[in-house]
């Protein structure tokens, strides 16, 4: 079901945790609230869940106002960061708990619990207690418990943050597959940029209680709407640049230049992702300060007249510049974003 937040606000005295955000999440989509600690993403999720009462604004599910509805009556599934499993209950008993609260009959309850555990790959763990399960298995039990009640919306509060890197990556794939198979509207809260990029259909980047940008993972990454988004969502290079000439004007960054988008003038900042920069015959003069091998790619730290630059190049077996070597950096016009304090646009827009 569609879920809509209208002027949603949460205040604690003089502190504004969530500042009048407006957001519509389409039915069946996977939406991620992304931002640093204290940005308001978890507070927003808790208001949707009903654990916190908004200071102002409304929460609508398929047009129905949920703002004053008790959490148990909202029909939402929730997976917490701590999993919150009952230690004295088996996996099957944990998963069945919500169905018991809904007074689902025993035969149907047993069938749905088995189906939910099978869906998350734990069919053989029905009788196992949480203390005898790994972190990944406990996470799956928590997910099965949330899904077994057939929620209209699934809320995930940093559910993978307690897992090691390899298991977290595996669970990201499983979560996405399960969500696609069920078509459940899903809202994920995370501070992990990689998790947001790999899982979601839409990313909502938040800062200081406000929404900085909403977009697909690719658009948000490649065309950040602000300096905050550019810096928070992955690595980026910011170069001081100038606009020269008129009709047509050109953006100039050291020895690199390209046609300027219509309406861009004066001093600007050009942002380019590290993997979009290449070594070329002509371009911005630079010196390789450090070269770091990272398996499938090389990371170069370069010094330029426009400031430091990070360059990421694939490990394709070709010779790479060494430390101290003079190079020139270049990139395509479509691979940069431009800011001047009042303008935030992709160069190709």
Short mmCIF file of C-alpha atoms in Angstrom, two decimals:
data_model
loop_
_atom_site.label_atom_id
_atom_site.label_comp_id
_atom_site.label_asym_id
_atom_site.label_seq_id
_atom_site.Cartn_x
_atom_site.Cartn_y
_atom_site.Cartn_z
CA UNK A 1 0.00 0.00 0.00
CA UNK A 2 1.06 3.62 -0.56
CA UNK A 3 2.24 5.39 2.57
CA UNK A 4 2.36 9.17 2.77
CA UNK A 5 3.93 11.54 5.29
CA UNK A 6 2.52 15.07 5.31
CA UNK A 7 4.39 17.86 7.15
CA UNK A 8 5.59 15.26 9.65
CA UNK A 9 7.32 16.92 12.59
CA UNK A 10 8.74 15.77 15.91
CA UNK A 11 9.97 18.19 18.57
CA UNK A 12 11.60 17.60 21.92
CA UNK A 13 11.32 20.98 23.61
CA UNK A 14 13.37 23.37 21.50
CA UNK A 15 15.02 20.53 19.58
CA UNK A 16 13.51 19.62 16.21
CA UNK A 17 14.25 15.96 15.44
CA UNK A 18 12.10 15.80 12.29
CA UNK A 19 11.28 19.06 10.56
CA UNK A 20 8.08 18.98 8.51
CA UNK A 21 8.99 16.31 5.98
CA UNK A 22 6.73 15.36 3.08
CA UNK A 23 7.19 11.96 1.50
CA UNK A 24 5.11 9.50 -0.53
CA UNK A 25 6.28 5.89 -0.79
CA UNK A 26 4.70 3.91 -3.60
CA UNK A 27 3.01 0.57 -2.98
CA UNK A 28 5.38 -2.38 -3.40
CA UNK A 29 8.52 -0.25 -3.45
CA UNK A 30 11.67 -0.52 -1.33
CA UNK A 31 12.47 2.89 0.17
CA UNK A 32 15.55 3.70 2.24
CA UNK A 33 15.86 6.52 4.77
CA UNK A 34 19.58 7.26 4.71
CA UNK A 35 21.61 9.64 6.81
CA UNK A 36 24.07 10.03 9.69
CA UNK A 37 23.22 9.54 13.35
CA UNK A 38 20.86 12.23 14.58
CA UNK A 39 19.42 13.08 11.16
CA UNK A 40 15.87 12.02 12.11
CA UNK A 41 15.55 8.79 10.12
CA UNK A 42 14.87 6.47 13.08
CA UNK A 43 12.52 9.01 14.66
CA UNK A 44 10.59 9.08 11.37
CA UNK A 45 10.36 5.28 11.33
CA UNK A 46 9.18 5.19 14.95
CA UNK A 47 6.43 7.69 14.15
CA UNK A 48 5.30 5.53 11.21
CA UNK A 49 5.32 2.49 13.50
CA UNK A 50 3.33 4.37 16.16
CA UNK A 51 5.95 4.25 18.90
CA UNK A 52 6.28 8.04 18.84
CA UNK A 53 3.49 10.60 18.47
CA UNK A 54 4.17 13.35 15.91
CA UNK A 55 4.22 16.93 17.16
CA UNK A 56 2.57 17.92 13.90
CA UNK A 57 1.61 16.36 10.57
CA UNK A 58 -0.08 13.16 9.46
CA UNK A 59 0.79 9.60 8.42
CA UNK A 60 -1.48 8.04 5.80
CA UNK A 61 -1.67 4.45 4.61
CA UNK A 62 -3.65 4.14 1.37
CA UNK A 63 -5.43 7.38 2.33
CA UNK A 64 -6.23 6.22 5.89
CA UNK A 65 -4.93 8.47 8.66
CA UNK A 66 -2.77 6.37 11.00
CA UNK A 67 -1.49 9.23 13.14
CA UNK A 68 -3.58 8.38 16.21
CA UNK A 69 -3.92 4.62 15.56
CA UNK A 70 -2.33 2.30 18.14
CA UNK A 71 0.82 0.47 16.87
CA UNK A 72 -0.86 -2.94 17.21
CA UNK A 73 -3.72 -1.79 14.96
CA UNK A 74 -1.61 -0.42 12.10
CA UNK A 75 -0.86 -3.78 10.48
CA UNK A 76 2.85 -3.05 10.07
CA UNK A 77 5.72 -5.54 10.34
CA UNK A 78 8.86 -4.37 12.15
CA UNK A 79 12.40 -5.76 12.36
CA UNK A 80 14.57 -4.07 14.98
CA UNK A 81 18.33 -3.63 15.04
CA UNK A 82 18.52 -5.90 18.12
CA UNK A 83 16.07 -8.44 16.58
CA UNK A 84 14.17 -8.46 19.95
CA UNK A 85 13.61 -12.22 19.95
CA UNK A 86 12.20 -13.92 23.05
CA UNK A 87 15.13 -16.01 24.41
CA UNK A 88 12.88 -18.61 26.08
CA UNK A 89 10.98 -19.31 22.85
CA UNK A 90 12.01 -21.46 19.91
CA UNK A 91 12.29 -20.01 16.41
CA UNK A 92 8.79 -21.29 15.58
CA UNK A 93 7.33 -19.86 18.79
CA UNK A 94 8.94 -16.47 18.12
CA UNK A 95 7.52 -16.38 14.61
CA UNK A 96 4.08 -17.51 15.83
CA UNK A 97 3.82 -14.79 18.48
CA UNK A 98 2.22 -12.16 16.24
CA UNK A 99 -0.28 -14.67 14.89
CA UNK A 100 -1.28 -15.59 18.42
CA UNK A 101 -1.93 -11.91 19.14
CA UNK A 102 -4.14 -11.86 16.03
CA UNK A 103 -5.97 -14.96 17.35
CA UNK A 104 -5.16 -17.00 14.24
CA UNK A 105 -6.26 -20.64 14.62
CA UNK A 106 -3.64 -23.25 15.54
CA UNK A 107 -3.73 -25.17 12.25
CA UNK A 108 -3.37 -22.05 10.13
CA UNK A 109 -0.78 -20.65 12.52
CA UNK A 110 1.39 -23.78 12.22
CA UNK A 111 1.17 -23.73 8.43
CA UNK A 112 2.06 -20.04 8.15
CA UNK A 113 4.97 -20.32 10.60
CA UNK A 114 6.48 -23.21 8.64
CA UNK A 115 6.06 -21.31 5.36
CA UNK A 116 7.69 -18.18 6.82
CA UNK A 117 10.69 -20.08 8.21
CA UNK A 118 11.10 -21.90 4.89
CA UNK A 119 11.01 -18.57 3.05
CA UNK A 120 14.01 -17.32 5.06
CA UNK A 121 15.90 -20.63 4.81
CA UNK A 122 15.28 -21.86 8.36
CA UNK A 123 12.89 -24.76 7.79
CA UNK A 124 15.15 -27.06 9.85
CA UNK A 125 15.43 -24.63 12.80
CA UNK A 126 11.86 -24.60 14.12
CA UNK A 127 12.78 -25.99 17.54
CA UNK A 128 16.03 -24.09 18.05
CA UNK A 129 16.32 -21.29 20.62
CA UNK A 130 17.96 -17.94 19.75
CA UNK A 131 21.00 -18.61 21.97
CA UNK A 132 21.86 -21.58 19.75
CA UNK A 133 21.62 -19.56 16.54
CA UNK A 134 24.08 -17.30 14.74
CA UNK A 135 23.46 -13.59 14.25
CA UNK A 136 22.37 -14.17 10.67
CA UNK A 137 19.95 -16.91 11.71
CA UNK A 138 18.46 -14.70 14.43
CA UNK A 139 18.04 -11.95 11.86
CA UNK A 140 16.13 -14.35 9.63
CA UNK A 141 13.84 -15.37 12.50
CA UNK A 142 13.08 -11.70 13.18
CA UNK A 143 12.31 -11.16 9.49
CA UNK A 144 10.04 -14.24 9.38
CA UNK A 145 8.21 -13.00 12.47
CA UNK A 146 7.57 -9.64 10.79
CA UNK A 147 6.43 -11.17 7.50
CA UNK A 148 4.24 -13.97 8.85
CA UNK A 149 1.51 -11.50 9.86
CA UNK A 150 1.33 -10.39 6.19
CA UNK A 151 1.97 -6.70 6.90
CA UNK A 152 0.85 -3.92 4.59
CA UNK A 153 4.22 -2.22 5.20
CA UNK A 154 7.51 -3.69 6.46
CA UNK A 155 9.72 -1.43 8.59
CA UNK A 156 13.41 -2.31 8.95
CA UNK A 157 15.43 -0.44 11.58
CA UNK A 158 19.10 -1.07 10.68
CA UNK A 159 18.51 -4.84 10.82
CA UNK A 160 21.91 -5.80 9.39
CA UNK A 161 24.19 -3.54 11.42
CA UNK A 162 25.15 -6.31 13.89
CA UNK A 163 26.35 -8.70 11.18
CA UNK A 164 29.87 -9.04 9.82
CA UNK A 165 30.60 -7.65 6.34
CA UNK A 166 30.29 -10.92 4.40
CA UNK A 167 27.07 -12.02 6.10
CA UNK A 168 25.63 -8.52 5.77
CA UNK A 169 26.19 -8.64 2.01
CA UNK A 170 24.53 -12.07 1.77
CA UNK A 171 21.54 -10.89 3.81
CA UNK A 172 21.17 -7.79 1.62
CA UNK A 173 20.67 -10.06 -1.39
CA UNK A 174 18.20 -12.27 0.48
CA UNK A 175 16.22 -9.29 1.80
CA UNK A 176 15.89 -7.85 -1.68
CA UNK A 177 14.78 -11.16 -3.18
CA UNK A 178 12.18 -11.72 -0.45
CA UNK A 179 10.82 -8.19 -0.87
CA UNK A 180 10.54 -8.59 -4.62
CA UNK A 181 8.80 -11.95 -4.30
CA UNK A 182 6.25 -10.66 -1.77
CA UNK A 183 5.84 -7.14 -3.16
CA UNK A 184 5.56 -5.71 0.37
CA UNK A 185 6.05 -1.96 0.69
CA UNK A 186 9.31 -1.72 2.64
CA UNK A 187 11.00 1.15 4.48
CA UNK A 188 14.61 0.62 5.56
CA UNK A 189 16.52 2.89 7.94
CA UNK A 190 20.30 2.77 7.60
CA UNK A 191 23.45 4.87 7.74
CA UNK A 192 25.23 2.42 5.41
CA UNK A 193 25.51 3.98 1.93
CA UNK A 194 26.32 0.66 0.24
CA UNK A 195 23.28 -0.96 1.80
CA UNK A 196 21.02 1.86 0.61
CA UNK A 197 22.41 1.75 -2.93
CA UNK A 198 22.13 -2.03 -3.28
CA UNK A 199 18.67 -2.56 -1.74
CA UNK A 200 16.37 0.34 -2.46
CA UNK A 201 14.23 1.60 -5.33
CA UNK A 202 14.27 5.08 -3.82
CA UNK A 203 16.73 6.71 -1.44
CA UNK A 204 15.63 9.51 0.89
CA UNK A 205 18.77 11.28 2.13
CA UNK A 206 18.18 13.09 5.43
CA UNK A 207 20.18 15.66 7.37
CA UNK A 208 19.24 17.61 10.51
CA UNK A 209 15.65 16.43 10.41
CA UNK A 210 15.05 17.41 6.80
CA UNK A 211 15.07 15.66 3.43
CA UNK A 212 18.07 16.64 1.32
CA UNK A 213 17.22 14.58 -1.76
CA UNK A 214 14.87 11.86 -3.01
CA UNK A 215 15.76 9.74 -6.02
CA UNK A 216 16.77 6.41 -7.44
CA UNK A 217 20.09 5.06 -6.15
CA UNK A 218 21.78 5.82 -9.48
CA UNK A 219 20.43 9.36 -9.81
CA UNK A 220 21.16 10.24 -6.19
CA UNK A 221 24.71 8.93 -6.47
CA UNK A 222 25.53 10.40 -9.87
CA UNK A 223 23.68 13.72 -9.50
CA UNK A 224 23.73 14.75 -5.83
CA UNK A 225 21.52 17.76 -5.14
CA UNK A 226 23.78 19.26 -2.45
CA UNK A 227 27.29 19.18 -1.07
CA UNK A 228 26.03 17.09 1.86
CA UNK A 229 24.58 14.39 -0.41
CA UNK A 230 27.71 14.32 -2.56
CA UNK A 231 29.97 13.84 0.46
CA UNK A 232 27.75 11.46 2.43
CA UNK A 233 26.73 9.11 -0.38
CA UNK A 234 30.13 7.67 -1.29
CA UNK A 235 33.35 9.53 -2.04
CA UNK A 236 33.48 12.56 -4.31
CA UNK A 237 35.96 15.16 -5.51
CA UNK A 238 35.11 18.86 -5.22
CA UNK A 239 37.07 21.17 -7.50
CA UNK A 240 36.94 24.97 -7.53
CA UNK A 241 36.10 26.05 -11.05
CA UNK A 242 35.26 29.15 -13.07
CA UNK A 243 32.98 29.90 -15.99
CA UNK A 244 34.62 31.69 -18.92
CA UNK A 245 33.14 33.33 -21.98
CA UNK A 246 29.53 33.57 -23.04
CA UNK A 247 27.32 31.91 -25.65
CA UNK A 248 28.79 29.37 -25.36
CA UNK A 249 30.40 29.57 -21.93
CA UNK A 250 32.86 26.97 -20.66
CA UNK A 251 33.59 25.58 -17.21
CA UNK A 252 37.32 25.53 -16.52
CA UNK A 253 39.03 23.37 -13.87
CA UNK A 254 42.76 23.89 -14.21
CA UNK A 255 43.70 22.36 -17.54
CA UNK A 256 40.30 20.68 -18.01
CA UNK A 257 37.30 22.41 -19.58
CA UNK A 258 33.88 21.63 -21.02
CA UNK A 259 30.79 23.52 -22.24
CA UNK A 260 28.88 25.05 -19.32
CA UNK A 261 25.18 24.18 -18.83
CA UNK A 262 22.76 27.01 -19.59
CA UNK A 263 22.38 29.40 -16.67
CA UNK A 264 25.65 28.55 -14.93
CA UNK A 265 27.87 31.55 -14.25
CA UNK A 266 30.50 32.82 -11.85
CA UNK A 267 32.69 30.71 -9.54
CA UNK A 268 31.31 27.20 -9.13
CA UNK A 269 32.21 23.90 -7.52
CA UNK A 270 32.49 20.85 -9.76
CA UNK A 271 31.91 17.43 -8.13
CA UNK A 272 33.19 14.26 -9.80
CA UNK A 273 33.06 10.72 -8.41
CA UNK A 274 36.50 9.02 -8.11
CA UNK A 275 35.63 6.19 -10.50
CA UNK A 276 34.60 8.70 -13.19
CA UNK A 277 38.06 10.25 -13.42
CA UNK A 278 40.64 8.83 -15.77
CA UNK A 279 44.28 9.48 -16.64
CA UNK A 280 44.60 11.28 -19.99
CA UNK A 281 46.98 13.18 -22.26
CA UNK A 282 45.17 16.47 -21.62
CA UNK A 283 43.38 17.57 -18.49
CA UNK A 284 43.91 18.80 -14.95
CA UNK A 285 47.62 18.53 -14.02
CA UNK A 286 48.19 16.36 -10.94
CA UNK A 287 50.80 14.38 -9.04
CA UNK A 288 50.20 10.93 -7.56
CA UNK A 289 50.76 11.30 -3.81
CA UNK A 290 49.80 7.71 -2.94
CA UNK A 291 48.79 4.53 -4.76
CA UNK A 292 46.83 1.84 -2.90
CA UNK A 293 46.00 -1.63 -4.24
CA UNK A 294 42.50 -2.77 -3.20
CA UNK A 295 42.06 -6.05 -5.07
CA UNK A 296 39.75 -5.38 -7.98
CA UNK A 297 40.76 -1.72 -8.24
CA UNK A 298 43.50 0.82 -7.52
CA UNK A 299 42.95 3.92 -5.41
CA UNK A 300 45.10 6.98 -6.17
CA UNK A 301 45.44 10.04 -3.98
CA UNK A 302 46.45 12.95 -6.18
CA UNK A 303 47.44 16.56 -5.62
CA UNK A 304 46.20 19.26 -7.99
CA UNK A 305 46.15 23.06 -8.13
CA UNK A 306 42.38 22.84 -7.47
CA UNK A 307 42.73 20.72 -4.36
CA UNK A 308 43.25 17.01 -3.51
CA UNK A 309 41.66 14.36 -5.69
CA UNK A 310 40.85 10.67 -5.29
CA UNK A 311 40.91 8.50 -8.39
CA UNK A 312 39.66 4.90 -8.54
CA UNK A 313 40.72 2.81 -11.54
CA UNK A 314 39.93 -0.86 -12.24
CA UNK A 315 42.63 -3.48 -11.85
CA UNK A 316 42.64 -4.39 -15.55
CA UNK A 317 46.24 -5.61 -15.73
CA UNK A 318 47.49 -2.46 -17.47
CA UNK A 319 50.40 -0.40 -16.09
CA UNK A 320 49.37 2.16 -13.48
CA UNK A 321 51.04 5.48 -12.55
CA UNK A 322 53.47 5.26 -9.65
CA UNK A 323 53.75 7.45 -6.57
CA UNK A 324 55.31 10.83 -7.38
CA UNK A 325 54.46 10.55 -11.07
CA UNK A 326 52.97 13.54 -12.93
CA UNK A 327 49.60 12.79 -14.54
CA UNK A 328 46.62 14.60 -16.01
CA UNK A 329 43.07 13.98 -14.86
CA UNK A 330 40.03 14.12 -17.13
CA UNK A 331 36.36 13.17 -17.06
CA UNK A 332 33.28 13.40 -19.24
CA UNK A 333 30.96 16.38 -19.02
CA UNK A 334 28.05 14.08 -18.09
CA UNK A 335 30.01 12.73 -15.11
CA UNK A 336 30.16 15.95 -13.12
CA UNK A 337 27.72 17.87 -10.93
CA UNK A 338 27.90 21.64 -10.51
CA UNK A 339 27.15 23.77 -7.46
CA UNK A 340 27.46 27.50 -6.80
CA UNK A 341 25.48 27.90 -3.58
CA UNK A 342 22.19 28.56 -5.36
CA UNK A 343 22.46 26.00 -8.17
CA UNK A 344 22.57 22.24 -7.83
CA UNK A 345 22.39 20.45 -11.16
CA UNK A 346 23.86 17.68 -13.19
CA UNK A 347 25.93 19.01 -16.05
CA UNK A 348 23.87 16.95 -18.47
CA UNK A 349 20.54 18.30 -17.19
#
